Coordinates of C-alpha atoms in Angstrom, one line a residue:
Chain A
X1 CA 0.0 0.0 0.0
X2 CA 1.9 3.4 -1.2
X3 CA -0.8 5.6 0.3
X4 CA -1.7 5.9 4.1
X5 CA -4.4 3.8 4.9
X6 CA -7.1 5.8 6.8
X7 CA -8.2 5.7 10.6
X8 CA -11.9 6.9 11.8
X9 CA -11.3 7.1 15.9
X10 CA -13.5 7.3 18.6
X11 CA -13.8 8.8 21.4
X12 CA -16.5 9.6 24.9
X13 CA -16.7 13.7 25.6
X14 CA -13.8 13.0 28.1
X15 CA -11.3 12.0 26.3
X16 CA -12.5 14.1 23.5
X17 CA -11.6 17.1 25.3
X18 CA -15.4 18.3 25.4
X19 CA -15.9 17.7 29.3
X20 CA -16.8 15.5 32.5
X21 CA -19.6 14.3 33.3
X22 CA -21.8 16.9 32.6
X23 CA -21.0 16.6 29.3
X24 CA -21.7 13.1 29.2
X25 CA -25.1 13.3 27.5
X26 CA -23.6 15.0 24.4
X27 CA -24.7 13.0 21.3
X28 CA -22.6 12.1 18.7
X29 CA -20.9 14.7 16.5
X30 CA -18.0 14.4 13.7
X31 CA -14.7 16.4 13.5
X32 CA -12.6 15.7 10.7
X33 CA -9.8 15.8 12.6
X34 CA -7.4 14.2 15.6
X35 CA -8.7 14.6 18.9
X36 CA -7.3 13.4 22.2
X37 CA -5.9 10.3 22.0
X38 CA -6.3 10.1 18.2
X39 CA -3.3 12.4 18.0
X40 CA -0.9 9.7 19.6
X41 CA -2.6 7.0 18.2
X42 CA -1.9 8.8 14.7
X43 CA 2.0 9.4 15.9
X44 CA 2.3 5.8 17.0
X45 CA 0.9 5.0 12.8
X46 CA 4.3 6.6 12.1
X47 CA 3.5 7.8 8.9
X48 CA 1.8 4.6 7.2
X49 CA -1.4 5.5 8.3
X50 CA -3.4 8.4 9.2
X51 CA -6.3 9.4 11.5
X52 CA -8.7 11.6 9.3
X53 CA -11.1 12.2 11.6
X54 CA -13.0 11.7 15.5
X55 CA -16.4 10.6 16.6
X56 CA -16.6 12.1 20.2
X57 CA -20.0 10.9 21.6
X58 CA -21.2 11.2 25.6
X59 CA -20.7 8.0 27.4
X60 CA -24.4 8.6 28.7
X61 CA -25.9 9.7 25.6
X62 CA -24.3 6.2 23.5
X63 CA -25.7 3.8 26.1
X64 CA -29.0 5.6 26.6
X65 CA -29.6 5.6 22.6
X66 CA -27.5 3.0 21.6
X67 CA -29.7 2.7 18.0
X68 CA -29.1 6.3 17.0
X69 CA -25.8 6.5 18.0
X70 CA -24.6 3.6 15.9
X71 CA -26.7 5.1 12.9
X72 CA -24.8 8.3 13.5
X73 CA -21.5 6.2 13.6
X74 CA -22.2 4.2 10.5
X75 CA -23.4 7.5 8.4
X76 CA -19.8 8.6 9.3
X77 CA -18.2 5.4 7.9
X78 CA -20.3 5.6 4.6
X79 CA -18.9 8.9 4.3
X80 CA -14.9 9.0 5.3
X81 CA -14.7 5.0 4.5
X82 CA -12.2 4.5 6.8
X83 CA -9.7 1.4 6.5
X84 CA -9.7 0.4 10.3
X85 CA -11.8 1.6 13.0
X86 CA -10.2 2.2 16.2
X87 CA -11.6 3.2 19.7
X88 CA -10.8 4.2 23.1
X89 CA -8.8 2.9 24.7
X90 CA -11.7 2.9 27.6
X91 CA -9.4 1.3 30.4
X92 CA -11.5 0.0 33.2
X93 CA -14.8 2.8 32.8
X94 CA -17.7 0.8 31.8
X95 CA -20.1 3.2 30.2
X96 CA -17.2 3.7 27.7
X97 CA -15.9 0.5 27.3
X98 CA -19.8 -0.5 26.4
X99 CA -20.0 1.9 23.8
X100 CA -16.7 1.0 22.2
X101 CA -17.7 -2.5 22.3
X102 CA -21.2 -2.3 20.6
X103 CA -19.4 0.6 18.3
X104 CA -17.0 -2.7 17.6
X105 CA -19.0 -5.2 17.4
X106 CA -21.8 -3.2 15.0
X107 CA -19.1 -2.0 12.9
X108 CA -17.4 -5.7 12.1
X109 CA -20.4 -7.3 11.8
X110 CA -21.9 -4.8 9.2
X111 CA -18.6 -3.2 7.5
X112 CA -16.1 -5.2 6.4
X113 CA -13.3 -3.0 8.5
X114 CA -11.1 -4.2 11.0
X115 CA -11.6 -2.4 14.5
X116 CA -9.6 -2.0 17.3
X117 CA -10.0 -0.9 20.7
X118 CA -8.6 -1.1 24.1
X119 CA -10.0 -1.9 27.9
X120 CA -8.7 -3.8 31.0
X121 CA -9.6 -7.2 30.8
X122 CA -12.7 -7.0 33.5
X123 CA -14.3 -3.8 31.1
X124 CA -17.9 -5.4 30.2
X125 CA -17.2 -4.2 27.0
X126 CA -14.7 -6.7 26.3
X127 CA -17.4 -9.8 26.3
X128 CA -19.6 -7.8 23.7
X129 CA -16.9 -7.9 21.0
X130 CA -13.4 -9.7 21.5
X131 CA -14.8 -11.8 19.1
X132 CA -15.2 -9.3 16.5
X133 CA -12.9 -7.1 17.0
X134 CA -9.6 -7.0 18.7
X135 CA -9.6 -5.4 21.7
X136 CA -5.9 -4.7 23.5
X137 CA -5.6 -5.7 26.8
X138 CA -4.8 -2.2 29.0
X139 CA -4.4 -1.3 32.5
X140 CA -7.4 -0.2 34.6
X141 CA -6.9 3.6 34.0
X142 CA -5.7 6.1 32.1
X143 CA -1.8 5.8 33.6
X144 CA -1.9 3.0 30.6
X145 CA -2.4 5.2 27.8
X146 CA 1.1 6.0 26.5
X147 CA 1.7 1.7 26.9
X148 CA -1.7 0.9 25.1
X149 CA -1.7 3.4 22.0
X150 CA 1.2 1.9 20.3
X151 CA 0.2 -1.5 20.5
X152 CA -3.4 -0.9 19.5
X153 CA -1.6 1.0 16.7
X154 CA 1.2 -1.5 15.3
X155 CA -2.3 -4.1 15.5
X156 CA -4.2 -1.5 13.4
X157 CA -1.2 -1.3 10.8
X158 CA -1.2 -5.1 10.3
X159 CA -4.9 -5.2 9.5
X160 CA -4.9 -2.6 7.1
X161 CA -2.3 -4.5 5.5
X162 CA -3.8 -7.6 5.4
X163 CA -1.1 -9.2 7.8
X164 CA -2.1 -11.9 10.0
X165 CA -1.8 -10.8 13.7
X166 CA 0.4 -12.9 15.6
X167 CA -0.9 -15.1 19.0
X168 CA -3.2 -12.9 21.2
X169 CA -0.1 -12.8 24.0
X170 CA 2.4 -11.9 21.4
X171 CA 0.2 -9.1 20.1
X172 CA -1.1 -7.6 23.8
X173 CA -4.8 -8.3 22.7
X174 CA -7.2 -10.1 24.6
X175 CA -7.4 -13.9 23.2
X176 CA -10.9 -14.3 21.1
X177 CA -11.4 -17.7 21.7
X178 CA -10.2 -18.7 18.4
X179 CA -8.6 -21.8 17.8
X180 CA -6.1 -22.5 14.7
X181 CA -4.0 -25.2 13.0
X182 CA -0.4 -24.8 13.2
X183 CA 2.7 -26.5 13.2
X184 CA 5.1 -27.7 16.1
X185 CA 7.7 -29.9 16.3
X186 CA 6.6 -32.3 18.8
X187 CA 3.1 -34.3 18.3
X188 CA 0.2 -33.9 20.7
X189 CA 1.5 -37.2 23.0
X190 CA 5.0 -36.2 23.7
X191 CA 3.7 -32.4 24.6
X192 CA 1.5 -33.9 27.1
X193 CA 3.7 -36.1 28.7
X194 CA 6.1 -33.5 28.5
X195 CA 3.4 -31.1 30.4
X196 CA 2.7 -33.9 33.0
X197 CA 6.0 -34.7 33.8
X198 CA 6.5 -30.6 34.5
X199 CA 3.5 -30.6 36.3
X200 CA 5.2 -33.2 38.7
X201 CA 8.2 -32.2 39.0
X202 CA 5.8 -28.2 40.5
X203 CA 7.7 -27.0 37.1
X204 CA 5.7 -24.0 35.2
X205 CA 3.7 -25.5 32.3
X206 CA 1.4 -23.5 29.9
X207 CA -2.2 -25.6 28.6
X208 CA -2.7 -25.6 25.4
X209 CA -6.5 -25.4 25.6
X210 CA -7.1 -23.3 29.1
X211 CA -10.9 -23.7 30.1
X212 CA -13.7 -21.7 30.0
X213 CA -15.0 -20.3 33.3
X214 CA -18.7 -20.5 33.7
X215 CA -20.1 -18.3 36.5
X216 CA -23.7 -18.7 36.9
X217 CA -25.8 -18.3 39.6
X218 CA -29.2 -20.0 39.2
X219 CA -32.2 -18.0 40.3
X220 CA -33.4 -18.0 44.1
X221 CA -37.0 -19.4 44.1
X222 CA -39.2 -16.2 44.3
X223 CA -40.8 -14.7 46.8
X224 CA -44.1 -16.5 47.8
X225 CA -46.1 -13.8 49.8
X226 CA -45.1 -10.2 49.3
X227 CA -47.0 -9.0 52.2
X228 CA -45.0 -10.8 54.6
X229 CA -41.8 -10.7 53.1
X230 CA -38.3 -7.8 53.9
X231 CA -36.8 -6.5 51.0
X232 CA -33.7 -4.6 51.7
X233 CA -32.6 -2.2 48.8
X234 CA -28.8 -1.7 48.1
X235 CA -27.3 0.7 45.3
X236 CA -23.8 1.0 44.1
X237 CA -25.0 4.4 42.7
X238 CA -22.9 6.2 45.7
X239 CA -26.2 7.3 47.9
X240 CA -24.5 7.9 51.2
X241 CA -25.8 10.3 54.3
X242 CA -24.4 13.4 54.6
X243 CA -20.6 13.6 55.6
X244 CA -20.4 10.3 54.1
X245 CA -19.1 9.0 57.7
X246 CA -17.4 5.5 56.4
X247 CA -15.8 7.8 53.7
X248 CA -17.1 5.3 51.0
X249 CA -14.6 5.9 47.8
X250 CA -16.0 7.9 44.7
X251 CA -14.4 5.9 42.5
X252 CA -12.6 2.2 42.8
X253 CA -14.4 1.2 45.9
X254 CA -12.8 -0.6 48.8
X255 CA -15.9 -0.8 51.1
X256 CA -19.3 -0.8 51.1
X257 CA -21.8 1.1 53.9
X258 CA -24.7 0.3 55.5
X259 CA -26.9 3.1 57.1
X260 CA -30.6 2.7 59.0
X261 CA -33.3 3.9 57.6
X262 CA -35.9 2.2 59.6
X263 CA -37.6 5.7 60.7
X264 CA -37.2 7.6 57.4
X265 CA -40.2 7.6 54.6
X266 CA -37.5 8.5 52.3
X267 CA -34.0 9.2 51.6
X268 CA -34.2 13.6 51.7
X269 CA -31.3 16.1 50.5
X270 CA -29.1 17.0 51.3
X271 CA -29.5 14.6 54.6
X272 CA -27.8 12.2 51.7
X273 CA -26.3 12.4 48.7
X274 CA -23.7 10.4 46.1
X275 CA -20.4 10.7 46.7
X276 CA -19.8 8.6 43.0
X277 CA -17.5 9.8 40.8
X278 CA -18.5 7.9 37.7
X279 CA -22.0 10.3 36.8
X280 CA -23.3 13.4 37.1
X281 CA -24.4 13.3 40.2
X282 CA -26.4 16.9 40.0
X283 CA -29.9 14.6 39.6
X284 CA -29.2 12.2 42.3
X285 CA -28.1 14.8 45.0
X286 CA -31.6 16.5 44.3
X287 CA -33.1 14.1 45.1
X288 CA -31.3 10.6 46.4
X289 CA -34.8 8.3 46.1
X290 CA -34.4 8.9 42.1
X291 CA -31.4 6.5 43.0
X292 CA -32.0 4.4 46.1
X293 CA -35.9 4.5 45.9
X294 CA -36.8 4.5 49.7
X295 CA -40.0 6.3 49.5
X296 CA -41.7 3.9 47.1
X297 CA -40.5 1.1 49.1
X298 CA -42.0 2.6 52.4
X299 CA -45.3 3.7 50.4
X300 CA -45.8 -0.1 49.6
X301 CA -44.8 -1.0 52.9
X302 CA -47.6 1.4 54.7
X303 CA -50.1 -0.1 52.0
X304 CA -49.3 -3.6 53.2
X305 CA -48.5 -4.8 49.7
X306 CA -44.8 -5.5 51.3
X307 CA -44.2 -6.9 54.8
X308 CA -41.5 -4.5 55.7
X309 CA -38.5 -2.5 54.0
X310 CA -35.2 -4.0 56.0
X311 CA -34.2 -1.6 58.5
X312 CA -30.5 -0.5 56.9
X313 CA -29.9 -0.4 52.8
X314 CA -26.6 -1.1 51.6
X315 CA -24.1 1.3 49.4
X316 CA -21.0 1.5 47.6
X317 CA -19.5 2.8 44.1
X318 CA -19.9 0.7 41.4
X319 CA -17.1 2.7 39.1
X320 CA -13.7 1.8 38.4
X321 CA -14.2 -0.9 41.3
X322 CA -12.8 -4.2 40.2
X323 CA -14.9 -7.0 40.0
X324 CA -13.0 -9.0 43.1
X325 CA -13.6 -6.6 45.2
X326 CA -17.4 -6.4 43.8
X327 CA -17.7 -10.2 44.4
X328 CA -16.2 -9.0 47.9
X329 CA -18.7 -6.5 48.5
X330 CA -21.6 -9.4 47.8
X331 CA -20.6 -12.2 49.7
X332 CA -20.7 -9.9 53.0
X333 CA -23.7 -8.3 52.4
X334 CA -24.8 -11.6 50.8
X335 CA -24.4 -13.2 53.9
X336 CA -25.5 -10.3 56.5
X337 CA -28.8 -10.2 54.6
X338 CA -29.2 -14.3 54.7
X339 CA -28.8 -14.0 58.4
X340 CA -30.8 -11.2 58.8
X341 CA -33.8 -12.9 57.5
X342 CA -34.4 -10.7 54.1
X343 CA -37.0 -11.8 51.6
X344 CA -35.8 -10.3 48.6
X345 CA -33.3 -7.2 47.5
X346 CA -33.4 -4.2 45.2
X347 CA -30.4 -3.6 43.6
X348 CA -30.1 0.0 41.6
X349 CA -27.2 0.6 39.6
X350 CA -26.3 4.1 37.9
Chain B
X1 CA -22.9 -8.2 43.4
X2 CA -26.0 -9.1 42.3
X3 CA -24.7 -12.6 41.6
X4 CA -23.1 -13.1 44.9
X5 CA -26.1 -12.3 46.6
X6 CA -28.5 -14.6 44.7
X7 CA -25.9 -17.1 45.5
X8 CA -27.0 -17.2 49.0
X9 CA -30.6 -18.1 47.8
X10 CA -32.2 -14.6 48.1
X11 CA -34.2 -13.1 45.1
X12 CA -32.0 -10.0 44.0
X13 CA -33.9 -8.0 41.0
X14 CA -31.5 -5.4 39.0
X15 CA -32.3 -2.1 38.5
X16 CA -30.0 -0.7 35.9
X17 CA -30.6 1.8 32.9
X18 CA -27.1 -0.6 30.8
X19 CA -28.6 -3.9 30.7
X20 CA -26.2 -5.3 28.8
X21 CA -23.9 -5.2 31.2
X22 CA -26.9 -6.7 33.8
X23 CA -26.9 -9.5 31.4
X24 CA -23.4 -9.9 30.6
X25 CA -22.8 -10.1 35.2
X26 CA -25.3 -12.3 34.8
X27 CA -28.3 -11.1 37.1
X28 CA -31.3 -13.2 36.5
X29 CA -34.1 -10.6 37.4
X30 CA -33.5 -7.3 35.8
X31 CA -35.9 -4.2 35.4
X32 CA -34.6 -1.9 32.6
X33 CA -34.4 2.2 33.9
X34 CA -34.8 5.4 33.3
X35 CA -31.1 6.9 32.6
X36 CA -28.0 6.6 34.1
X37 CA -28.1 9.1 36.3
X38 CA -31.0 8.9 37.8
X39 CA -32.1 5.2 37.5
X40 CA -35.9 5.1 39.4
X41 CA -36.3 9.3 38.6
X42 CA -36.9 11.4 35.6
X43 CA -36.0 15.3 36.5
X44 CA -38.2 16.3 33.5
X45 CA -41.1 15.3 34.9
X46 CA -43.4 16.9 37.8
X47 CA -42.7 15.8 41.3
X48 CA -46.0 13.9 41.4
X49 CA -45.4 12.2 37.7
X50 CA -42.0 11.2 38.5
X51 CA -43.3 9.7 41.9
X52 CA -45.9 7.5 40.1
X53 CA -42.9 6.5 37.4
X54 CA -40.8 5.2 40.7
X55 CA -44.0 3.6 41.7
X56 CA -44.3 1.7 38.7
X57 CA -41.1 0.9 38.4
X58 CA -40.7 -0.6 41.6
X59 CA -43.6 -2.2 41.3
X60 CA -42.1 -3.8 38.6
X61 CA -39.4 -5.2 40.4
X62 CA -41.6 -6.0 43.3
X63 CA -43.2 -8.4 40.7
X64 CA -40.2 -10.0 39.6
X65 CA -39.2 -11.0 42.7
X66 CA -42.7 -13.1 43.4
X67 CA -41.9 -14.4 39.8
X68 CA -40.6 -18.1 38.9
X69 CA -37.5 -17.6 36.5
X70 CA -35.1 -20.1 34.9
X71 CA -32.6 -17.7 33.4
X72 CA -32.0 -14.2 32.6
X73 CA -35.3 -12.2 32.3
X74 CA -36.4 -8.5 31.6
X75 CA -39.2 -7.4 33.3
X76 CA -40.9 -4.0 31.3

């Protein structure tokens, strides 16, 4: 290829320099040239290739019209016709890394363009298009940006050259669950002897076919009378009271809170508020039911069509916090809720 | 979370505005919302409309907790 193949990039309102969060319900608009991390991306390209232009959509606004925004997206790609598609890198924030994964995903499936993008391995974007698409494997935040752009870039190069990408750990991408013929020198029996015999000997050994982890929980039976039963509600939208007193983390949570409520009708500002650092919290702070929806939940209760709301309701952040401590966060108040006798839960997420 | 509650054979029902990423957790019970920001609330709205749109959606996931399920389910 003698001339530069051609990059459309994407990017949320953040990284596309337009502003936080309260920018986040920005649609999508088109500049025809390199913003944010386009321009290092473009650098990394070294000259082969060139970024001609930005999406910059608002994390909210993509995942609140998803259908419009990937009409707006494809419009674009009828009219630039890029050669690869590249977005991101969206790290560890999920609104972000869902929008660069459905942008992904719609744009393989319906283009025939290669796209690339980057997130940390427990984005929920990943699932909805490492399949499709190749999506680098990157830290959890933006430290990684410098290490992720010119590896998503040399990837981007290949495929706009038609070069087969090398093994998923040789590349830095996140594997697709592919599997392919190739040659080795040693047939499948000696390699697995060869495996055992490291395995006994507590030597390092790498599988060849690593297994699939399948974590489902199946549904608890529901609930058979409502009007005896204690639902507790629990929110990892941030709602904590005022001062937040257990200094609950804005962002990457390391604990969780739980406050009574058992003589409130409702959660009232600015008695509580979020202290999340993931959404524009403006809504929430006005009024914290439109989050953690006490007042409903005591209205039913005083019409008897619930026994009784559970005396505390449970709270952290859900952003940037990694899915360990998540699972962490669960299992206690899991098991505090088990013993405490609740019904049923009410979880809200923002 | 979600999951790691249900494991201890409690109903949990989701409320979340991203359902794919309800789904892709895997929650079983999940009741779709208003917007990100304000999940059970719509600002737009009067104070007494945007009390009977909690309503409803709580009510919502009041229902899916008294309902049987095998697997992931919306309730709208």
């Amino acid at each position: 290829m003698s001339e530069k193949f051609k990059v459309l990039y994407y990017v949320n309102q953040f990284f596309g320099q337009v502003g936080g969060e309260d920018k986040a319900g920005m649609p999508p608009e088109y500049r025809p040239e390199k913003v944010g991390p386009a321009l290092g991306f473009d650098g990394a390209l070294q000259g082969e290739g060139e970024v001609v232009g930005t999406i910059i959509c608002g994390d909210n606004y993509f995942n609140e019209n998803k259908e419009e925004s990937l009409e707006f997206i494809k419009k674009t790609i009828k009219e630039v016709e890029p050669d690869v598609v590249v977005a991101g890198p969206a790290f560890n924030a999920g609104r972000y890394g869902m929008a660069c994964g459905e942008l992904a995903k719609a744009v393989a499936e319906e283009f025939k363009i290669p796209v690339v993008t980057g997130m940390y391995i427990e984005n929920p974007g990943v699932e909805i298009c490492k399949d499709k698409a190749i999506v680098v494997s990157t830290a959890d935040s933006a430290a990684g940006m410098r290490k992720a752009l010119p590896v998503m870039a040399a990837i981007a190069r290949k495929l706009a050259k038609g070069i087969e990408l090398d093994a998923p750990e040789k590349e830095g991408y996140i594997p697709q669950g592919r599997r392919k013929t190739l040659f080795v020198d040693k047939r499948g029996s000696l390699r697995a002897i060869d495996m055992l015999l490291a395995r006994f000997k507590g030597e390092e050994f790498e599988t060849e076919l690593p297994m699939p982890v399948f974590d489902q929980v199946e549904p608890a039976p529901a609930i058979k009378d409502l009007s005896k039963a204690t639902i507790a509600v629990c929110t990892s939208g941030g709602i904590v009271p005022q001062g937040n007193p257990d200094g609950i983390q804005s962002a990457s949570a390391q604990k969780w809170g739980k406050y009574d409520v058992s003589e409130l009708v409702e959660l009232k500002a600015p008695d509580f508020y979020s202290t999340h650092g993931g959404y524009d919290t403006a809504y929430a702070n006005e009024n914290p039911n439109r989050v953690v929806p006490l007042d409903i939940l005591k209205e039913y209760e005083k019409e008897g069509v619930i026994g009784k709301v559970y005396e505390f309701f449970f709270t952290t952040t859900g952003t940037g916090t990694s899915v360990s401590n998540a699972k962490k966060f669960g299992r206690e108040i899991g098991k505090f809720l088990k013993e405490a006798g609740v019904d049923g839960v009410i979880l809200t997420s923002t | 979370m979600v999951k790691e509650i249900e494991r201890y054979g409690i109903p949990i029902v989701h409320m979340a505005t991203i359902t794919t990423i309800s789904e892709s957790v895997g929650a079983n019970r999940i009741v779709p919302t208003v917007a990100i920001p304000h999940p059970v609330g719509d600002p737009s709205l009067s104070p007494e409309d945007e009390y009977a749109l909690r309503k409803e959606l709580v009510g919502k996931a009041l229902k899916a907790l008294t309902t049987e399920v095998t697997g992931t389910t919306h309730f709208e």
